[in-house]
XYZ file of C-alpha atoms in Angstrom:
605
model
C -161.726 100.076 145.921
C -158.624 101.516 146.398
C -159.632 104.655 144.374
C -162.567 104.909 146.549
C -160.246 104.726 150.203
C -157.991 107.715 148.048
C -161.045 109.867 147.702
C -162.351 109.089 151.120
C -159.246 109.943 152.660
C -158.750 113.164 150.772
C -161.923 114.096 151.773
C -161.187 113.882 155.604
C -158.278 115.227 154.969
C -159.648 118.151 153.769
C -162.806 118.620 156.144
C -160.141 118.367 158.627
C -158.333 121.464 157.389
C -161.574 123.441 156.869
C -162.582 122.194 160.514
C -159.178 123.798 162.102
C -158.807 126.818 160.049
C -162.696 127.901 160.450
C -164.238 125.684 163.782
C -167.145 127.999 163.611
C -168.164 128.148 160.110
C -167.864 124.062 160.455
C -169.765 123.643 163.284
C -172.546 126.072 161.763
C -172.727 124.208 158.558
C -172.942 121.126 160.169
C -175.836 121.780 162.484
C -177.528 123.168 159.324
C -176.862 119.682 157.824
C -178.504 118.031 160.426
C -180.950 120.102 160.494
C -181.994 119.665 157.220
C -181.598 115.775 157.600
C -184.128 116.048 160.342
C -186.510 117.746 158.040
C -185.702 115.314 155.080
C -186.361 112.511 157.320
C -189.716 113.919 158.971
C -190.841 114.998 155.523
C -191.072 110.938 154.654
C -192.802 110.425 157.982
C -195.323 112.918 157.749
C -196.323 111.741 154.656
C -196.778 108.337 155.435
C -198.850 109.210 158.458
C -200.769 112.064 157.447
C -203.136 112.016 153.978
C -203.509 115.944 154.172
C -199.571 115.848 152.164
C -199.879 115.323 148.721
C -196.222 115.148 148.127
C -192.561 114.923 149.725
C -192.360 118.321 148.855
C -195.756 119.466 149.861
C -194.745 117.344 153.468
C -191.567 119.350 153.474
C -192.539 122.580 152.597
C -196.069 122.799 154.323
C -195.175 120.454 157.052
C -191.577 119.523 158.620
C -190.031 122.789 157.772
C -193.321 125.501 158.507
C -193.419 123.342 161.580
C -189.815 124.508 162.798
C -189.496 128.167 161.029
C -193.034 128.761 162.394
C -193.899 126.780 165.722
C -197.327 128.230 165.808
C -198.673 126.650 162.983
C -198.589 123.545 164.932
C -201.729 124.363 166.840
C -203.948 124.068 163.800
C -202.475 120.377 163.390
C -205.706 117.963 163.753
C -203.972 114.284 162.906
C -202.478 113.488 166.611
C -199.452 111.439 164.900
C -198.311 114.498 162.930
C -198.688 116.775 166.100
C -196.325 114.323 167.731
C -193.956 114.741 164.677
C -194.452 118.013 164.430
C -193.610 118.586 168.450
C -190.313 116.530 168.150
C -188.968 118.398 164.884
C -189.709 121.782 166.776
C -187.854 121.021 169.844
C -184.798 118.908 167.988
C -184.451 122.242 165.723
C -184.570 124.617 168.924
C -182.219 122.227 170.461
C -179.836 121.678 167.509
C -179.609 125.278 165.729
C -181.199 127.815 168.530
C -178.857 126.562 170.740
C -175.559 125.983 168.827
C -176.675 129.679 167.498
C -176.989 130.927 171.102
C -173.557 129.381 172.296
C -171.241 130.353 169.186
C -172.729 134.097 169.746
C -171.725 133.554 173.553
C -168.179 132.170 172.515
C -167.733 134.939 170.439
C -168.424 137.824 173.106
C -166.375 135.340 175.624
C -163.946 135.159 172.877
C -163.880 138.999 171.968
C -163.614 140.227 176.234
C -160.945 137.251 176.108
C -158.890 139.117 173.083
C -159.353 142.869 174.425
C -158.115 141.616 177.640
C -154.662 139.630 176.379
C -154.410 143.024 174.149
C -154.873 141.209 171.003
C -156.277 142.567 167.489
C -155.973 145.292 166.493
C -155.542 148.781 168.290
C -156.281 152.278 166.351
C -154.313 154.772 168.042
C -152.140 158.350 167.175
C -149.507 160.284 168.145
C -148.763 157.870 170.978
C -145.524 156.249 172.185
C -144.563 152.703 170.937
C -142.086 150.663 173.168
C -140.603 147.059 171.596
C -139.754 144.553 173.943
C -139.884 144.258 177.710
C -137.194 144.775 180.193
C -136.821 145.997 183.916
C -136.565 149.166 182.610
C -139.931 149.854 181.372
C -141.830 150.291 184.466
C -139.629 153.412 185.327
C -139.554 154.478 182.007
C -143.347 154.828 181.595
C -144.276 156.388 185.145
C -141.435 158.920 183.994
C -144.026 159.988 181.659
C -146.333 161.282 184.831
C -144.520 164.540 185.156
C -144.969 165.342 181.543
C -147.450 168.582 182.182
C -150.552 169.423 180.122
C -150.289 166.830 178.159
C -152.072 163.736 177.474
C -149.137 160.420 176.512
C -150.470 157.192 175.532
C -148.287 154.174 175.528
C -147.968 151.180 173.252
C -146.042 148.346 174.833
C -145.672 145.177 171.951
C -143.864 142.724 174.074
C -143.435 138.762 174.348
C -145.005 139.583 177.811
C -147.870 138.270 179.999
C -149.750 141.450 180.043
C -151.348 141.480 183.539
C -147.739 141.183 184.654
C -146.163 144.026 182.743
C -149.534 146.067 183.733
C -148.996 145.176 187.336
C -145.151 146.119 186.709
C -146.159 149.496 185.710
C -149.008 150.153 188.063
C -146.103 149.444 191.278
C -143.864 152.033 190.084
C -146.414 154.726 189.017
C -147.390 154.380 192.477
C -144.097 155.294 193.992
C -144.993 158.896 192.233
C -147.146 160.869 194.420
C -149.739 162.006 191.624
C -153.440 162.503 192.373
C -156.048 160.332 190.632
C -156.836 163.211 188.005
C -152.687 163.380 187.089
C -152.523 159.579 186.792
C -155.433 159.699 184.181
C -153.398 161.575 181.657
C -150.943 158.646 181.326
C -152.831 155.257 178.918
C -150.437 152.206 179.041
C -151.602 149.956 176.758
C -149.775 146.517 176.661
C -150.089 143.791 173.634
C -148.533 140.528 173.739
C -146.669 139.729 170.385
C -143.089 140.067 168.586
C -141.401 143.161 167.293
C -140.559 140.790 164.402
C -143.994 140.093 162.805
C -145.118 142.738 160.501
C -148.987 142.259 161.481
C -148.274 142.751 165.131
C -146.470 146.129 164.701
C -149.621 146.967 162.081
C -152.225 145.954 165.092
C -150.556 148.913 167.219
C -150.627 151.567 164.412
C -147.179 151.607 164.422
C -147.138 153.954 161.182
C -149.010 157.095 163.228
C -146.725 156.685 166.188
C -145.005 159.735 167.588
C -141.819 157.908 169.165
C -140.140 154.490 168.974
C -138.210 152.596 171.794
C -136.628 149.582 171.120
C -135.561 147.952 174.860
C -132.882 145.891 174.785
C -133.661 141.745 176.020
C -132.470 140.213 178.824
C -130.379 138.152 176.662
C -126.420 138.316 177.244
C -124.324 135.657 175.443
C -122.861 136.750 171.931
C -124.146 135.155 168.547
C -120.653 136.607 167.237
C -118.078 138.124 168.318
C -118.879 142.244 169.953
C -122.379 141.371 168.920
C -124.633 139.896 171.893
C -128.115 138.491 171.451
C -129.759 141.049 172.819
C -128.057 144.048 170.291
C -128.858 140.980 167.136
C -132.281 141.644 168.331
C -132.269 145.340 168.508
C -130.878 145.319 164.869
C -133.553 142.845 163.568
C -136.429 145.164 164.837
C -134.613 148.242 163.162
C -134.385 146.533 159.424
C -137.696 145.098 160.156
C -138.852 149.474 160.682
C -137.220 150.370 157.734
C -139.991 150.074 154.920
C -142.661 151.569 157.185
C -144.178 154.309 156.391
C -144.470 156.695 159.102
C -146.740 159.486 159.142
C -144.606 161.201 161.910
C -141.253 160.566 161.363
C -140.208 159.449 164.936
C -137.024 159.110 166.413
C -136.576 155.610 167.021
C -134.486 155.258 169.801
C -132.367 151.894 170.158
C -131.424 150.488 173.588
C -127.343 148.612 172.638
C -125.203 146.683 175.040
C -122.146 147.103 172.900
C -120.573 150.274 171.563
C -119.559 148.584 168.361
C -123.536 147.732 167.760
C -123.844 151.610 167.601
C -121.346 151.660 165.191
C -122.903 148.939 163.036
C -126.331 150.530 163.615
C -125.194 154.019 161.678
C -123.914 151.722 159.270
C -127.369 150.564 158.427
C -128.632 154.022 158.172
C -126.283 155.075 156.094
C -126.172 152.203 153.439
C -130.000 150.408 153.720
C -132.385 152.260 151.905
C -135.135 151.822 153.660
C -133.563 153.498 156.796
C -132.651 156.516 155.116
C -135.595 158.582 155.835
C -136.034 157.404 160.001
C -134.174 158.591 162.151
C -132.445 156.115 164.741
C -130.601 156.990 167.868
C -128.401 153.795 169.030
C -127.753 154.734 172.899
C -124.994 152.106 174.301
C -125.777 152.884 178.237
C -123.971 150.540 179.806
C -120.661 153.318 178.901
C -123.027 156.147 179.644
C -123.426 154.688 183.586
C -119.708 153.777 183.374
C -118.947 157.597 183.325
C -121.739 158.578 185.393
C -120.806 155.597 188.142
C -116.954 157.422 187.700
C -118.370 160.584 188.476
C -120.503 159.492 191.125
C -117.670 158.130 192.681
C -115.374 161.404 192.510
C -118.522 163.441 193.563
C -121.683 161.460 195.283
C -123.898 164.581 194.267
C -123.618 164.601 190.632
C -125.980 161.544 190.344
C -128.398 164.194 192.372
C -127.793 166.762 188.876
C -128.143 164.034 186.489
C -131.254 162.617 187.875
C -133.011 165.883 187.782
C -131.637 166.632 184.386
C -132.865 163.412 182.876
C -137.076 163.539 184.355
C -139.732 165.688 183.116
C -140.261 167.147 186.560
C -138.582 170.433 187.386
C -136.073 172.042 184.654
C -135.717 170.071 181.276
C -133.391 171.080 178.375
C -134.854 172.091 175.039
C -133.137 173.593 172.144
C -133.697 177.364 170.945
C -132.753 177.770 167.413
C -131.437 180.777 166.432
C -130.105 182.828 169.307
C -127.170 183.890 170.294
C -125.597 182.967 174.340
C -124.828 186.226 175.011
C -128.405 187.735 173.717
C -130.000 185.008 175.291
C -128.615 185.549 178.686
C -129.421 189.601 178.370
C -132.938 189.009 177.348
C -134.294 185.920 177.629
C -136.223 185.432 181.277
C -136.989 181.915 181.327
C -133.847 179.926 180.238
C -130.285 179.406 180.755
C -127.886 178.462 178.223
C -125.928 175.493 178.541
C -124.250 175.056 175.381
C -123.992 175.531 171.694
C -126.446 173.441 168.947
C -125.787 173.469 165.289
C -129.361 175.140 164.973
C -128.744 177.708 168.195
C -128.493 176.674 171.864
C -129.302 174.253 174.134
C -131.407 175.970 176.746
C -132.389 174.891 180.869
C -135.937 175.490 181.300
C -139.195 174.507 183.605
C -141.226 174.010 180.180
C -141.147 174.966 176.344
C -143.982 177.366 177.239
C -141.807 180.105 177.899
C -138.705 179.366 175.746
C -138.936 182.670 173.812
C -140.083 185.338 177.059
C -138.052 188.102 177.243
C -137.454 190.534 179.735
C -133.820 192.834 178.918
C -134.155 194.951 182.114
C -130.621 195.294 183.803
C -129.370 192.978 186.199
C -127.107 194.407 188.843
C -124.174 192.348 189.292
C -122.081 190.958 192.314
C -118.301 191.622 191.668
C -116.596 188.474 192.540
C -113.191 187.596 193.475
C -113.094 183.166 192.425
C -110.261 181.320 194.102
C -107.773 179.541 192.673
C -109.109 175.420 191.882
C -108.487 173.125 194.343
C -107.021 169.521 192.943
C -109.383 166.804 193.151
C -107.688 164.377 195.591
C -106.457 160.966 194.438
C -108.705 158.182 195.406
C -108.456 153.934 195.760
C -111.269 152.577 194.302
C -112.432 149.097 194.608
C -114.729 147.352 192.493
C -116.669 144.445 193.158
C -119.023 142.574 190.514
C -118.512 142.297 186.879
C -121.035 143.397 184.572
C -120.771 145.440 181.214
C -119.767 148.684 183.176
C -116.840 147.920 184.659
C -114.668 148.484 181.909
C -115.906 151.979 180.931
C -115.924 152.983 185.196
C -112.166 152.147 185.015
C -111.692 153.683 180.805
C -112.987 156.532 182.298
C -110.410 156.581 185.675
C -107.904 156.593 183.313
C -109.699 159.704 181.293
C -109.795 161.677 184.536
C -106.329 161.045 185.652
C -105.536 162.650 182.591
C -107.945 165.895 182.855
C -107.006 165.833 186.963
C -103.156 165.523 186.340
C -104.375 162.834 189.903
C -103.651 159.218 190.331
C -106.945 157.284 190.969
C -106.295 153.837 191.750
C -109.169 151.843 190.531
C -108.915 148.245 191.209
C -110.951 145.249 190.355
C -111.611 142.486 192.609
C -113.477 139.255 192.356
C -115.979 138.198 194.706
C -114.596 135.400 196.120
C -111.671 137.664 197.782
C -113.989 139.960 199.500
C -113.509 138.414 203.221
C -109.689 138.419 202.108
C -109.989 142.195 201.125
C -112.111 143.207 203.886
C -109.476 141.534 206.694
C -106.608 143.732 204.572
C -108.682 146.898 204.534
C -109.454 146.791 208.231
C -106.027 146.825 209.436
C -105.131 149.650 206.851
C -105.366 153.857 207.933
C -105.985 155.185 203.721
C -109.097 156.351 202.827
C -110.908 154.037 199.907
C -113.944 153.678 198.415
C -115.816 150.511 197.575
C -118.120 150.234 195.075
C -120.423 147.180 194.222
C -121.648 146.504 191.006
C -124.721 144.769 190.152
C -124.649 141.434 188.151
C -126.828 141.837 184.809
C -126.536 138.206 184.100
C -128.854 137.104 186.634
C -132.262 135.939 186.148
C -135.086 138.852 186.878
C -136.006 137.645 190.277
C -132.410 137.437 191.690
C -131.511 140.788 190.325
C -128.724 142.454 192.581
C -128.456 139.524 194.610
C -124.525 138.879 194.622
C -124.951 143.664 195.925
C -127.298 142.330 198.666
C -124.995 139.329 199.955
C -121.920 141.565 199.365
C -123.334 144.696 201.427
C -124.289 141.908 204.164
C -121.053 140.638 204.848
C -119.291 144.020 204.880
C -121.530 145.649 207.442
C -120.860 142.318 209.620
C -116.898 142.087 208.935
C -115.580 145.654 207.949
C -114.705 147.429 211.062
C -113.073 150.697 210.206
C -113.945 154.150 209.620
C -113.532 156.237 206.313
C -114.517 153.825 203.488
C -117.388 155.130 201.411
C -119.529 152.020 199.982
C -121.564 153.247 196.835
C -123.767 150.786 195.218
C -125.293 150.039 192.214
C -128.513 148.230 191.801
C -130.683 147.268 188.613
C -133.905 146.507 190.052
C -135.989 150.304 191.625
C -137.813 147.762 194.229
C -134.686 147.039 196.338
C -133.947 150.926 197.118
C -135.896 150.599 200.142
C -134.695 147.370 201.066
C -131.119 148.168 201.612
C -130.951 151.883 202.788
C -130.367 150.865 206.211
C -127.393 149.787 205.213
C -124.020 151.787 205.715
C -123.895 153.254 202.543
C -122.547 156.741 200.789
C -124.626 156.313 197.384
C -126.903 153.982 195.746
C -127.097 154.245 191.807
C -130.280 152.774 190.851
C -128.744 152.550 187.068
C -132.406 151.148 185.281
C -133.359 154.169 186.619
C -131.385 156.394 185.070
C -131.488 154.660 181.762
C -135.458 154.712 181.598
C -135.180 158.812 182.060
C -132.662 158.811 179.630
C -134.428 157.057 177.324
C -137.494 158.651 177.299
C -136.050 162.171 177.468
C -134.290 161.399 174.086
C -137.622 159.792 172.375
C -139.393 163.299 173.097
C -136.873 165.139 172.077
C -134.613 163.935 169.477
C -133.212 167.103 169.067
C -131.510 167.221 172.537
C -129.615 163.760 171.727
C -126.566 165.715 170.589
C -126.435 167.404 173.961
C -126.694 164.441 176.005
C -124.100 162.417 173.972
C -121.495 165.276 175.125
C -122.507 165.583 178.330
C -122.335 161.949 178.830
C -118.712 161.901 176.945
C -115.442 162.286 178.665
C -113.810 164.294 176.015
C -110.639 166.635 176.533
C -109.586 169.375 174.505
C -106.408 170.964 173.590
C -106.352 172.768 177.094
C -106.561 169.634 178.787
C -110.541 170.475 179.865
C -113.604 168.559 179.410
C -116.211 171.068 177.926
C -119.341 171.002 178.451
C -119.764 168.409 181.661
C -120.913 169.181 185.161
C -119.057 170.798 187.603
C -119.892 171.070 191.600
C -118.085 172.740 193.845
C -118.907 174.520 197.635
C -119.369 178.155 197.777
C -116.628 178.358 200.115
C -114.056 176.487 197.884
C -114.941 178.964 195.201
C -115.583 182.290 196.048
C -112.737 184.772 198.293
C -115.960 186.669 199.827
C -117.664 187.075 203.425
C -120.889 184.599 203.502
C -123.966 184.683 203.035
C -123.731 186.421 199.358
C -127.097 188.276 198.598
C -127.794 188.129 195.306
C -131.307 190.618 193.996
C -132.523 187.114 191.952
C -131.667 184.436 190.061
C -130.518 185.819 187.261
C -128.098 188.031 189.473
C -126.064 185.039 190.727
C -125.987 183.277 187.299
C -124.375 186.187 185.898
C -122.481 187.297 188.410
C -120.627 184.582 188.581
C -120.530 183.237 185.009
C -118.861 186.574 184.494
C -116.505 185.751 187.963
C -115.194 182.646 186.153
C -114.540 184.597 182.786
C -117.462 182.837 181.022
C -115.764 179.359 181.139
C -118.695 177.908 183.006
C -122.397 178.914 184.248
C -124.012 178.253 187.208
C -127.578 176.186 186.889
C -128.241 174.848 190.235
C -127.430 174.580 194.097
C -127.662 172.191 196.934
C -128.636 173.824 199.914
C -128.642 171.740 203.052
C -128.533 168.500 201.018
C -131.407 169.472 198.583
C -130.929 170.258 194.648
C -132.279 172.881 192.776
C -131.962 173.588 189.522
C -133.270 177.355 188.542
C -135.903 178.170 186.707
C -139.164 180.190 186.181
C -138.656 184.039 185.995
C -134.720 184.475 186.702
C -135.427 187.981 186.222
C -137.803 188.284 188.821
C -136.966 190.537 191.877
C -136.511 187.876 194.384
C -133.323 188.098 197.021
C -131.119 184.959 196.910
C -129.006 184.216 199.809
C -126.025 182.298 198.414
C -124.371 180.496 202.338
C -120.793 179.027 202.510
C -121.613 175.337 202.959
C -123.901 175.366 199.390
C -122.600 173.312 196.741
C -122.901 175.584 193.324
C -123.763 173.570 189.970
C -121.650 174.566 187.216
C -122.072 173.246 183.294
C -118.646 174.105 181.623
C -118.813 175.918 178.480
């Protein structure tokens, strides 16, 4: 007896298995069992009611089963007990099989709309752009990809994300770009809920014939060790997890790091992992990228303005021309300036990669100009409010510039909860000082910039003097609008900038060299920083009678990179607040009116 329960129990324990790893194929068999139990059962019955059956199996064959596999044979039924039979097998069979049929098919289609729509299964694509996890970033990052021209981008997004919400995410900041309908169509953002760590979800998005790789960092801040947060543990997980793909492409895959020492432990992979040794992975620690760029801003408002424009695909973009030299390239070359020095050629400014190689060596009549001597940068007090994993690189690279300046700048760090303390101070003070806000990164998604919001609120209320310039950084694109009636100098929307950068460097791999100098404070033996942006008015600059008239572009460019003994080049202006960087035909004959109060661009050499 015993034995028996075993067996019994092992049995259900084993339909129960089969029932929860295939539901359908249960639920089919086990209509077809009763199904066939109902035939058993009316085979017996017919043949004790009707004389015509010879057999069980003649009753069965001829009668209970022709009846339901062909109803109209039941019309030529003469024994009124067997048509009743015969009636009630027919309708149980519809009933039990044609409609379990007809309701797994429509579970199926329910089930397959259900799957397309949560971006499950599996997705055949090419060539298209794979980003791994999900941040605030994202949604700028991807309408970035609107101002790529004649060309078609398709995005992969594999995210633990609810995909209506990271689709409504994107759709809210692609719509902040002013694209028509037909522009918009040449961006598909695909999104698919799953984890950068499972092998079959990165198969399901043809991860193999992808064209580039972005790996977001998570909003995920405390450290599992020590210099290593969550977030960068992550980041190296997906990496290893890469390695033994086989890519068709080869694509960069770019790596989103909190830390600078995850960067370093990153190359370490590369170098020593076999697997890695063939990809090619570009750890990007931003948070000491915006330091220096938040520095900058600080010294000059504008030069977020430069960088901005530098990082999008609209307007000028920099691409790299192998093989040229800078002088040849500025005496022939129409449609680029060079900006610096690659171990394959130069780095080149232009509006597209279309017209990298036109040439045009007619001769440029140049402007003799006389260049005044540099005026020092003056000394600054800088206050810092909020703590987040900038602030240490803003005030690393204070101390960088003090040294390339030969200037104090006071940069000072101040806790939240002495602001109204500060503020009283500050009023009854005559110095000039800037005061610069700093977003929180630890805070939840929806309370992003919140301790900015409540700061710049109790400022405009309390602080009562003139000459303090309040620059502000938020996280989150969507509050832009919501504080620019505020008193404020600058607002560094550093997500934003990140996204650009990101993107920019997933494109073009081969321009990640030039944007890890730019973005580097580095000084050489003649205390300069080479190749970093420069503004500076005309007026400040230049010992000549305004407006300078200049027979086109290319005319000022070399007329003045020749001014300033080919220690810098000129690549953009501001002219009555508004940036532009040159481009198109330089060469063209097109008068350019150069007035006292424009700011000049200037990329040291």
């Amino acid at each position: 007896m015993k034995k028996l329960k075993a067996r019994l129990a092992k049995a259900r324990s084993m339909i129960s298995i089969k029932t929860y790893k295939r539901p359908m194929l249960f639920i089919i068999m086990t209509m077809v069992l009763l199904n066939l139990l109902i035939l058993v059962l009316a085979a017996f019955i017919a043949l004790a009611i009707d004389d015509d059956f010879t057999s069980f199996f003649d009753a069965f064959a001829n009668g209970s089963l022709k009846w339901m596999m062909s109803p109209n044979s039941i019309v030529l039924i003469e024994n009124p007990q067997t048509l009743i039979l015969a009636v009630v097998v027919l309708v149980t069979g519809m009933i039990l099989f044609s409609g379990t049929i007809i309701a797994l098919t429509t579970n199926a289609i329910k089930d397959y709309f259900q799957k397309k729509k949560s971006g499950s299964g599996k997705i055949l694509l090419e060539n298209h752009i794979v980003i791994l996890n999900w941040n605030n970033k994202v949604p700028e990052l991807v309408s970035d990809l609107l101002h790529l021209e004649n060309r078609k981008v398709t995005v992969m997004i594999l995210a633990d994300i609810d995909k209506e919400y990271a689709e409504k995410q994107i759709v809210n900041a692609t719509q902040q770009i002013q694209k028509t309908q037909n522009e918009l169509s040449s961006l598909n953002v695909l999104v698919k809920k799953g984890d950068p760590l499972i092998r079959s979800d990165l198969e399901d998005i043809s991860i193999a014939k992808a064209n580039a790789i972005l790996i977001m960092s998570k909003d995920m801040h405390e450290e599992v060790v020590k210099d290593l947060p969550k977030s960068d543990l992550n980041v190296i997980k997906i990496i290893l997890n890469l390695g033994p793909i086989e890519f068709e492409k080869q694509p960069p895959i770019v790596a989103e790091v909190k830390n600078i020492h995850t960067k370093a432990k990153i190359m370490a992979l590369e170098s020593v992992v076999h697997t890695l040794h063939e990809h090619t992975i570009l750890p990007i620690c931003f948070d000491r990228r915006l330091g220096q760029i938040i520095a900058q801003t600080i010294i000059n408002p504008q030069v977020e303005d430069v960088y901005l424009s530098l990082f999008s695909f609209e307007g000028s973009e920099v691409y790299q021309l192998p093989k040229v030299d800078f002088e040849q390239c500025l005496a022939n070359y129409s449609q680029v300036i060079p900006i610096a020095k690659s171990s394959e050629g130069l780095y080149v400014l232009s509006l597209d990669d279309r017209h990298l190689t036109d040439q045009n060596p007619t001769p440029i009549l140049l402007v003799p100009l006389k260049i005044k001597p540099e005026k020092a940068v003056l000394p600054q007090s800088v206050y810092l409010f909020g703590n987040n994993n900038k602030l240490q690189y803003i005030l690393d690279s204070f101390s960088e510039y003090e040294k390339l300046y030969h200037q104090e700048f006071k940069a000072e760090f101040i806790p939240d909860d002495r602001l109204a303390e500060f503020v009283s101070k500050l009023n009854q003070e005559t110095t000039a000082a800037t005061i610069v806000l700093l977003s929180d990164d630890h805070q939840a998604v929806d309370a992003l910039d919140a301790n900015v919001i409540d700061s710049l609120i109790y400022l405009e209320g309390h602080l009562k003097r003139e000459g303090i310039n309040i620059i502000v950084e938020l996280l989150e694109p969507k509050n832009d609008h919501i504080i620019r009636d505020f008193n404020i100098r600058n607002t560094i929307i550093s997500n934003k900038i990140i996204s650009l950068l990101l993107s920019k460097l997933a494109l073009y791999k081969e321009t990640a060299p030039f944007y890890e100098n730019l973005l580097t404070i580095s000084i050489n033996d003649q205390g300069e920083d080479e190749q970093s942006l420069r503004l500076v008015p005309a007026r400040e600059m230049l010992n000549e009678s305004f407006p300078l008239v200049f027979s086109s572009k290319k005319a000022l460019i070399l007329s003045i990179y020749q001014a300033l003994g080919k220690k810098a080049i000129p690549i953009g202006i501001f002219h009555q607040g508004i940036l532009t960087l040159f481009s198109g035909n330089l060469s063209e004959k097109n008068p350019l009116s150069l007035e006292e109060a424009d700011i000049l661009v200037f990329m040291n050499l």
